[in-house]
Amino acid sequence: MKIKTVEIKNFRLLRDTKISLEEYTTVIVGRNNSGKTSLTEIFRRLFGSKSGFSIHDFSIESLEGFKKALAEKLAGKSDENIRMVIPAIEIKITIEYPKDAPDLGALGDFVIDLNPASNLAVIIVQYTLKNGKIDYLFDGITDEGEESIKAFMRALKEKIPALFEIRIFAQDPNDASNMLSMEHSKLRSVIGAGFVNAQRGLDDETHTEKDVLGRVLAQLFDTSKSETAPPDMKEKSDALQKVVGDIQATVDTDFNGQLNNLLPALALFGFPSIADSKLSTETTIDVANILSSHTKVRYEHSGFVYLPETYNGLGTRNLIYILFQLYEFFRAYQSRASVNSLDIIFIEEPEAHLHPQMQQVFIAKLHEIAKQFSDKFNDKKPWPVQFVVTTHSTHIANEAPFEAIRYFLTTTNGYRKTTIKDLRVEFSDTGLKPDKEFLHKYLTLTKCDLYFADKAILIEGTAERLMMPILIQKSDALDTDNQQLAQQYLTIIEVGGAYAHHFYKFLDFLDLRCLVITDLDSIARTEGERITYPASIASRGTHTSNAGIKNWFSPATEGYYELATCIANTEEHKVVGSRRIAFQIPEDELVGTGRSLEEAIFLANRDKFAIVGATAEEVEEIADRLAPSNNQKADFALRHALDDKEWSAPKYIIQGLQWLAQNPVLNVVAPMVPESLPEHSLEAPVSLAVSVALNNVGTTSDELNVAKEL
C-alpha cells in the first residue's frame, strides 16, 4: 500500500499541482522559493502538531475568488453559486492498495467504489467555508468600492480561521461526483506523517548544551505507553515505570519527611486560620519529564569518560538525530491500532553539516534503514513508509535514482506559482533512453547543480572552463546597461561537443535558460580509396563533426551536418525555447572563421597575434598554425586568463553571453535542415573531458569514457 499521487490546490505557491510519489524515496529539488517547503507544510497542517490555515496560506491567484464571491453576493446570487467561487485549500491523496489484500483496515472506509478491478482509494481534504456562514463572511460589506474591497480583504484575516473548517471525503476513483464525508480520525488512522525539520536545534554552542536527543527519547517513551504499542516497547516502558515507582516510594517517605521540616512553623504566628492550614510537600517524578529535560545522551570516551552531545561534530549529531527520529516514527507506526496504515515522512535538508560522501550514503541507505527496523523489531513485516526528501545538495540529488527526482519550478503568468516536473514521466519515452542513461551517469559522476541554478552554460572543454570567468567579465563590460551576468546564479558545465545534445531534453525539462558554447569543428569530405572526413579550416570544410550542432539543427540527419547549412542558420535559428547555441562565426566586417576557441581568439585579435591575410583561407591557416595542441590548451587558457588579459573576446562568445544575461520570453524557431543528407556516416570523435566548473568538482575524460561504456 502506498501513496501514488498528491494533488494540491490553492495552497501558497501550489496553485494547482500534482506530484507522484515513489514507492520508497522521492527527492524534491529546485531553486529557492520554488514551493518545496509548501509541500511539507500542508501535510504538517493536516497530520502534525500545527493545524489550521490562515489567509496567508491561500495562493495569491485564489484570493481573487473572494472578490468574485463578494460580487456574486452583492448581485443577489444564490448561496450555491457563491460557494462555488469561494476558494478552498484542497489536497487530494490517491492511495494504491494490493488487490489481493485480505484486510484493508482503516483504508477500507475510504474505498467506496464498486469496481472489483480498481485498487485505488481517493482521499480529499478541504479547508472550506462552513455551512451556513456565507452571510457572516460578507457581513458589513455593502458595495464593491475600492475601500470596501480593501476592508473586506483585511477582515478575512480574522474571518477565515473562524468561519472555515477542515472536511474530509472519500471519493470514488471512477466517479468524481461520488463522495462520502469522513471523520478526521479515520484519516489519521490510514496515514501517519513524520517530519524531520530543516532546523533541528543542533547548532554548536560553547556554553549551553542542547540535548535534543534526550527529547527524542521522551517521545519514544510516550509512544511506548499507548495501549497498542508493541509488547517489547511496553515491556521496556513498564520497567522504566517500576524503577521510577521504587524511587517515588522513597521520595514519599524519607525525602518528603525531611523536606517538611523546612516548612515554616505557621502556628508560631498565632493565627488559627493559618495554623489550621497545615502544609506538606509532595514530589512527583515524571519519567517523560526526566527524559526530555534531564536525560542527556553521552558518547563513550576512553572507556570511562562520557562526553556530552555538543562534544561531537554537528554532522555526526545531525545523522544520529535523524536516525533517532526515524526510529521514533517507526515505533509510532507500530503503536497505531489500525491495520494496514502507511507512513509518509518528510526530511528537510538532511545534508546539513554532512560531508558529501555521507550525504550520498544517507540517500542511498534511507530505505535500507527502514528495512532494518522492520527486520529487527517487526518480525520482518515491512514498514509501509514513503520518504520525501527536500534538498539543496547536488550530492543527494545526483545520487538519487533519476526517476525519483521531482523538480519544483516557479513560473510567472500574472501570478507566481509552482510547477512540479516529474523526471520519471518526462523521460519515459523509449527514444529518450540513451539521454536518460547518459544523464544519470553524468550527474552521478560530476555532481552538477543544474537543479538549483538560475542559468547555465554548457562548454566544450578545459580551455573554455578556465577562460569563462574572464570572458564573462569582458561581456559584462560591453553591456553595462543590462543585468550583469557575473551577478547571477550561474553554473558552468563542461560537456564536450560530442555529449552536449544529451542535455537538450533535460534543459527543456528544467526550463533553464542555458547557453551552449561549442566548436565549429569543420571537416572536409575527401574521396579516395574510401571516404574520409579529416579536420579542415572552415573555408575548405564541407561538414561539421560536432554532434551537439548536428542534433541542435537537424537531429534526423544521418552522418555529419553540412557546414554551409550550419553557417547559414540565423540568430533566430540558434534559439530553441530557453536555450541558445553559440559557435564560431566571422568577426564584424572581417573574413575568416575559427574552428575552435583558440583560433577564434586569434582571429578576433589579429594585430596582437600578427595575423595578416586578404582571404579567409589565408587568415584561417595562420590561426590554425598558432592554435595550441590538446596538451597545451590549458597553458594557453591560463596565460590569457591570468597574465595577458589585453585581448578581445570573440564575437560568438559575446553574443551568446549577452543573450544569456537577458530574460526575454523567446519563441521556438525551426532550424534549417539541409536539402540533401551526407551519404556516409562516421562516429564523431571524442576528445574532450566532462567536468563541472566553478565548483571545483571535476571529471576526467577517462571517467567520462567509463560512464559512456557503462
XYZ file of C-alpha atoms in Angstrom, residues 160-590:
431
model
C -11.163 32.699 7.733
C -9.958 30.929 10.924
C -13.395 31.455 12.482
C -15.614 30.520 9.560
C -13.592 27.850 7.716
C -13.155 24.194 8.676
C -11.405 21.047 7.505
C -13.596 18.479 5.780
C -12.566 15.022 4.699
C -14.140 12.965 1.936
C -13.696 9.587 0.327
C -14.045 9.869 -3.439
C -14.851 7.203 -5.980
C -11.782 6.983 -8.291
C -14.126 6.170 -11.186
C -16.746 8.825 -10.455
C -15.591 12.166 -9.043
C -19.141 13.140 -8.131
C -19.483 10.167 -5.766
C -18.106 11.425 -2.440
C -18.676 10.393 1.167
C -17.908 12.581 4.188
C -15.468 11.033 6.703
C -14.230 11.747 10.227
C -10.784 13.313 10.675
C -9.742 10.490 12.990
C -10.158 7.991 10.151
C -7.660 9.903 8.043
C -5.076 9.716 10.823
C -5.777 6.002 11.142
C -4.846 5.497 7.500
C -1.877 7.848 7.157
C 0.776 8.701 9.685
C 3.160 11.559 8.932
C 6.550 12.373 10.381
C 8.642 15.497 9.959
C 12.372 15.966 10.343
C 12.671 19.722 10.175
C 15.439 21.633 8.462
C 16.135 23.492 11.720
C 16.986 20.730 14.157
C 18.469 22.717 17.074
C 21.907 21.179 16.693
C 23.925 24.384 16.473
C 27.264 24.407 18.252
C 27.113 26.384 21.468
C 30.092 26.893 23.698
C 28.314 27.493 26.976
C 24.861 25.937 26.603
C 24.131 22.344 25.691
C 21.162 21.459 23.511
C 20.380 17.862 24.340
C 17.857 17.262 21.581
C 18.444 13.509 21.580
C 17.082 13.216 25.111
C 13.864 14.838 23.952
C 13.528 12.228 21.220
C 13.816 9.550 23.897
C 10.921 11.205 25.724
C 8.801 10.946 22.580
C 9.693 7.261 22.297
C 8.634 6.725 25.914
C 5.265 8.413 25.317
C 4.687 6.142 22.325
C 5.587 3.039 24.303
C 2.879 3.743 26.892
C -0.006 3.549 24.426
C -2.313 0.557 24.637
C -1.483 -0.532 21.101
C 2.315 -0.310 21.497
C 4.276 -3.471 20.598
C 4.961 -5.826 23.521
C 8.715 -5.197 23.524
C 8.148 -1.450 23.859
C 5.570 -1.854 26.618
C 7.940 -4.150 28.487
C 10.692 -1.523 28.412
C 8.382 1.322 29.435
C 6.926 -0.775 32.278
C 10.450 -1.479 33.506
C 11.218 2.239 33.496
C 7.996 2.950 35.376
C 8.872 0.323 38.000
C 12.291 1.878 38.598
C 10.732 5.295 38.952
C 7.977 3.843 41.169
C 10.559 2.484 43.610
C 12.219 5.876 43.710
C 8.847 7.560 44.188
C 8.146 5.407 47.294
C 11.392 6.595 48.862
C 10.636 10.183 47.953
C 7.172 9.998 49.531
C 8.606 8.848 52.885
C 12.194 9.843 53.572
C 12.611 12.731 51.118
C 9.292 14.472 51.806
C 9.630 13.874 55.558
C 12.893 15.823 55.608
C 11.508 18.403 53.200
C 8.545 19.076 55.532
C 10.987 20.148 58.220
C 11.966 23.044 56.021
C 8.410 24.442 56.076
C 7.838 27.394 58.450
C 6.096 26.683 61.768
C 2.942 28.665 60.995
C 1.444 28.065 64.459
C 4.032 30.416 65.926
C 2.195 33.308 64.312
C -0.820 32.612 66.491
C -3.391 32.737 63.777
C -5.626 29.678 63.951
C -6.838 30.280 60.436
C -3.283 29.935 59.169
C -2.189 27.275 61.626
C -5.207 25.181 60.686
C -3.992 25.135 57.094
C -1.284 22.585 57.583
C 1.204 22.368 54.721
C 3.037 19.314 53.454
C 5.203 18.584 50.416
C 4.565 16.226 47.527
C 7.285 15.486 44.983
C 6.272 13.663 41.828
C 8.731 12.064 39.466
C 7.610 12.083 35.838
C 9.509 9.734 33.530
C 8.711 11.743 30.401
C 9.923 14.927 32.068
C 13.090 13.205 33.210
C 13.779 12.043 29.674
C 13.001 15.334 27.941
C 14.565 17.738 30.450
C 17.161 15.809 32.400
C 18.353 12.962 30.182
C 21.471 13.520 28.130
C 22.879 11.174 25.522
C 26.611 10.716 26.103
C 29.406 9.412 23.901
C 31.827 6.963 25.465
C 35.411 8.223 25.543
C 38.429 6.256 26.780
C 36.226 3.634 28.407
C 35.287 5.663 31.495
C 34.790 9.268 30.356
C 31.478 10.174 28.684
C 31.288 13.298 26.557
C 28.164 15.486 26.090
C 26.267 15.728 22.805
C 27.904 19.026 21.944
C 31.371 17.441 22.024
C 30.588 15.535 18.852
C 30.650 17.160 15.426
C 27.483 18.717 14.037
C 27.428 16.241 11.163
C 27.502 13.231 13.479
C 24.856 14.740 15.733
C 22.664 15.544 12.748
C 22.867 11.985 11.453
C 22.197 10.450 14.871
C 19.270 12.803 15.406
C 17.687 11.819 12.075
C 18.127 8.123 12.907
C 16.541 8.666 16.341
C 13.615 10.444 14.695
C 13.103 7.696 12.121
C 13.155 5.089 14.868
C 10.550 7.066 16.823
C 8.323 7.290 13.722
C 8.686 3.548 13.204
C 7.676 2.828 16.795
C 4.722 5.211 16.454
C 3.599 3.229 13.398
C 3.813 0.005 15.398
C 1.711 1.547 18.150
C -1.201 2.523 15.919
C -4.239 0.340 16.385
C -5.255 0.355 12.723
C -4.280 -2.394 10.332
C -2.570 -1.629 7.023
C -1.899 2.031 7.719
C 1.011 3.717 5.997
C 3.545 6.416 6.823
C 4.905 9.353 4.879
C 7.993 11.002 6.348
C 9.339 14.366 5.230
C 13.047 15.002 5.742
C 14.111 18.580 5.091
C 17.693 19.277 4.052
C 19.365 16.184 5.514
C 22.670 17.469 4.117
C 23.113 19.936 6.993
C 26.660 19.506 8.362
C 27.191 16.228 6.468
C 30.213 15.926 4.191
C 29.496 14.975 0.543
C 30.240 11.266 0.890
C 27.971 10.987 3.917
C 25.192 12.753 2.007
C 25.459 10.186 -0.774
C 25.436 7.279 1.667
C 22.438 8.701 3.516
C 20.155 8.965 0.489
C 21.299 5.574 -0.812
C 20.692 3.821 2.519
C 17.481 5.547 3.613
C 15.157 2.724 2.605
C 17.613 0.176 3.983
C 17.316 1.853 7.408
C 13.549 1.314 7.328
C 14.061 -2.299 6.298
C 16.425 -2.942 9.206
C 13.863 -1.552 11.647
C 11.271 -3.952 10.221
C 13.600 -6.946 10.261
C 14.770 -6.410 13.813
C 11.701 -5.043 15.562
C 8.697 -6.098 13.475
C 9.277 -9.771 12.676
C 10.390 -8.759 9.156
C 6.948 -7.392 8.364
C 7.658 -4.424 6.059
C 7.118 -0.929 7.353
C 4.942 0.761 4.665
C 6.783 4.063 4.649
C 7.499 6.574 1.912
C 10.188 9.192 2.338
C 10.029 12.655 0.811
C 13.402 14.393 0.952
C 13.754 18.087 0.138
C 17.305 19.144 -0.572
C 19.662 21.754 -1.972
C 22.504 19.263 -2.136
C 23.851 18.300 -5.551
C 25.337 15.181 -3.957
C 21.960 13.943 -2.732
C 20.094 14.974 -5.882
C 22.590 13.296 -8.191
C 22.945 10.146 -6.088
C 19.192 9.544 -6.003
C 17.661 7.428 -8.778
C 16.923 9.558 -11.826
C 13.224 8.651 -11.745
C 12.902 9.713 -8.093
C 13.564 13.405 -8.797
C 10.706 15.899 -8.665
C 11.758 19.329 -9.874
C 9.930 22.350 -8.424
C 9.923 25.337 -10.762
C 8.363 28.715 -10.066
C 6.656 30.232 -13.081
C 5.060 33.623 -13.509
C 1.990 34.234 -15.601
C 0.467 37.172 -13.801
C 0.899 35.274 -10.510
C 3.832 33.275 -9.188
C 3.067 29.593 -8.849
C 4.891 26.282 -8.695
C 5.056 23.774 -11.495
C 6.174 20.281 -10.482
C 8.108 18.358 -13.110
C 8.493 14.591 -12.910
C 11.644 13.043 -14.344
C 10.040 9.602 -14.397
C 7.227 10.839 -16.613
C 9.332 13.182 -18.737
C 11.890 10.554 -19.718
C 9.520 7.590 -20.042
C 9.718 7.638 -23.855
C 11.924 4.766 -25.057
C 13.501 7.124 -27.590
C 14.965 9.129 -24.719
C 16.582 6.114 -23.065
C 20.137 6.942 -24.292
C 19.807 10.501 -22.985
C 18.373 9.278 -19.696
C 21.123 6.720 -19.108
C 23.876 9.156 -20.032
C 22.484 11.941 -17.844
C 22.107 9.725 -14.798
C 25.702 8.505 -15.100
C 26.930 12.017 -15.801
C 25.115 13.539 -12.842
C 26.364 10.774 -10.566
C 29.955 11.384 -11.671
C 30.026 15.159 -11.673
C 27.504 16.377 -9.079
C 26.463 19.322 -11.256
C 23.972 21.814 -9.854
C 21.603 22.260 -12.793
C 18.670 21.584 -10.461
C 19.433 24.667 -8.392
C 20.925 27.228 -10.784
C 19.061 30.096 -12.431
C 21.088 29.885 -15.633
C 23.658 27.561 -17.136
C 26.480 27.491 -19.655
C 27.462 24.237 -21.332
C 31.008 24.398 -22.671
C 33.416 22.259 -24.681
C 36.452 21.655 -22.517
C 39.261 22.815 -20.264
C 40.127 26.000 -22.137
C 36.561 27.308 -22.025
C 36.233 26.389 -18.359
C 39.400 28.245 -17.380
C 38.661 31.282 -19.523
C 34.932 31.586 -18.862
C 35.245 33.943 -15.841
C 37.248 36.492 -17.827
C 35.009 36.030 -20.877
C 32.018 36.883 -18.671
C 33.854 39.951 -17.369
C 34.575 41.151 -20.903
C 30.963 40.565 -21.964
C 29.575 42.434 -18.936
C 31.946 45.348 -19.609
C 30.477 45.729 -23.107
C 26.868 45.698 -21.889
C 26.730 47.824 -18.749
C 23.110 48.884 -19.326
C 21.724 45.387 -18.683
C 21.976 42.990 -15.750
C 25.498 41.725 -15.272
C 25.923 38.004 -15.830
C 28.613 37.811 -13.140
C 25.979 38.776 -10.555
C 23.575 35.980 -11.476
C 23.423 32.448 -10.089
C 25.178 30.677 -12.908
C 26.508 27.146 -13.298
C 29.097 26.181 -15.893
C 29.250 22.588 -17.059
C 31.927 21.075 -19.255
C 30.299 18.558 -21.592
C 32.257 18.452 -24.849
C 30.795 18.734 -28.320
C 30.108 15.012 -28.528
C 27.791 14.976 -25.495
C 26.003 18.338 -25.356
C 22.951 17.027 -27.223
C 22.174 14.588 -24.407
C 21.332 17.636 -22.284
C 18.871 19.322 -24.652
C 15.755 17.490 -23.467
C 16.913 17.799 -19.869
C 17.414 21.562 -20.183
C 13.966 21.925 -21.735
C 12.537 19.878 -18.874
C 14.190 22.157 -16.308
C 13.038 25.237 -18.227
C 16.507 26.573 -17.508
C 17.883 29.458 -19.533
C 21.045 27.957 -20.966
C 23.817 28.844 -23.396
C 25.596 26.011 -25.201
C 29.061 27.134 -26.320
C 30.623 24.673 -28.720
C 33.177 24.492 -31.553
C 32.511 24.551 -35.260
C 34.795 21.511 -35.734
C 34.883 21.866 -39.512
C 35.905 18.808 -41.535
C 36.332 18.191 -45.268
C 34.792 15.267 -47.123
C 37.634 13.584 -49.004
C 37.241 10.834 -51.567
C 39.945 8.242 -52.170
C 40.102 4.526 -51.607
C 37.475 5.292 -49.005
C 35.622 8.418 -47.971
C 37.234 10.225 -45.031
C 36.495 13.390 -43.107
C 39.771 14.930 -41.869
C 39.849 18.153 -39.862
C 39.882 21.241 -42.041
C 39.893 25.017 -41.786
C 36.375 26.407 -42.159
C 36.836 27.883 -45.653
C 37.720 24.452 -47.057
C 35.343 22.458 -44.876
C 32.248 20.638 -46.069
C 30.705 19.430 -42.792
C 30.934 19.784 -39.036
C 31.802 16.799 -36.862
C 30.187 18.421 -33.815
C 27.349 16.191 -32.617
C 25.918 18.998 -30.493
C 25.493 21.252 -33.538
C 24.009 18.498 -35.696
C 21.486 17.458 -33.065
C 20.544 21.077 -32.449
C 19.671 21.943 -36.042
C 18.932 18.593 -37.648
C 18.721 15.632 -35.255
C 17.328 13.390 -38.000
C 20.415 13.894 -40.143
C 22.475 10.744 -40.616
C 26.207 11.323 -40.560
C 27.712 14.780 -40.430
C 25.883 18.086 -40.752
C 26.666 20.211 -43.801
C 28.853 23.173 -42.924
C 27.275 25.616 -45.377
C 23.818 24.909 -43.969
C 25.142 25.223 -40.433
C 26.715 28.632 -41.095
C 23.540 29.821 -42.851
C 21.479 29.423 -39.673
C 20.475 32.835 -38.365
C 20.480 34.090 -34.783
C 16.794 33.141 -34.528
C 17.576 29.557 -35.511
C 20.186 29.353 -32.753
C 17.487 29.787 -30.097
C 15.142 26.955 -29.138
C 12.868 27.673 -26.194
C 15.036 28.758 -23.268
C 18.361 27.591 -24.722
C 20.752 29.026 -27.304
C 23.744 27.602 -29.125
C 26.893 29.579 -29.990
C 29.736 28.533 -32.253
C 32.438 30.336 -34.196
C 31.362 32.977 -36.738
C 33.330 35.680 -38.623
C 34.178 38.855 -36.754
C 32.424 42.053 -37.846
C 33.459 43.110 -41.357
C 36.284 40.560 -41.377
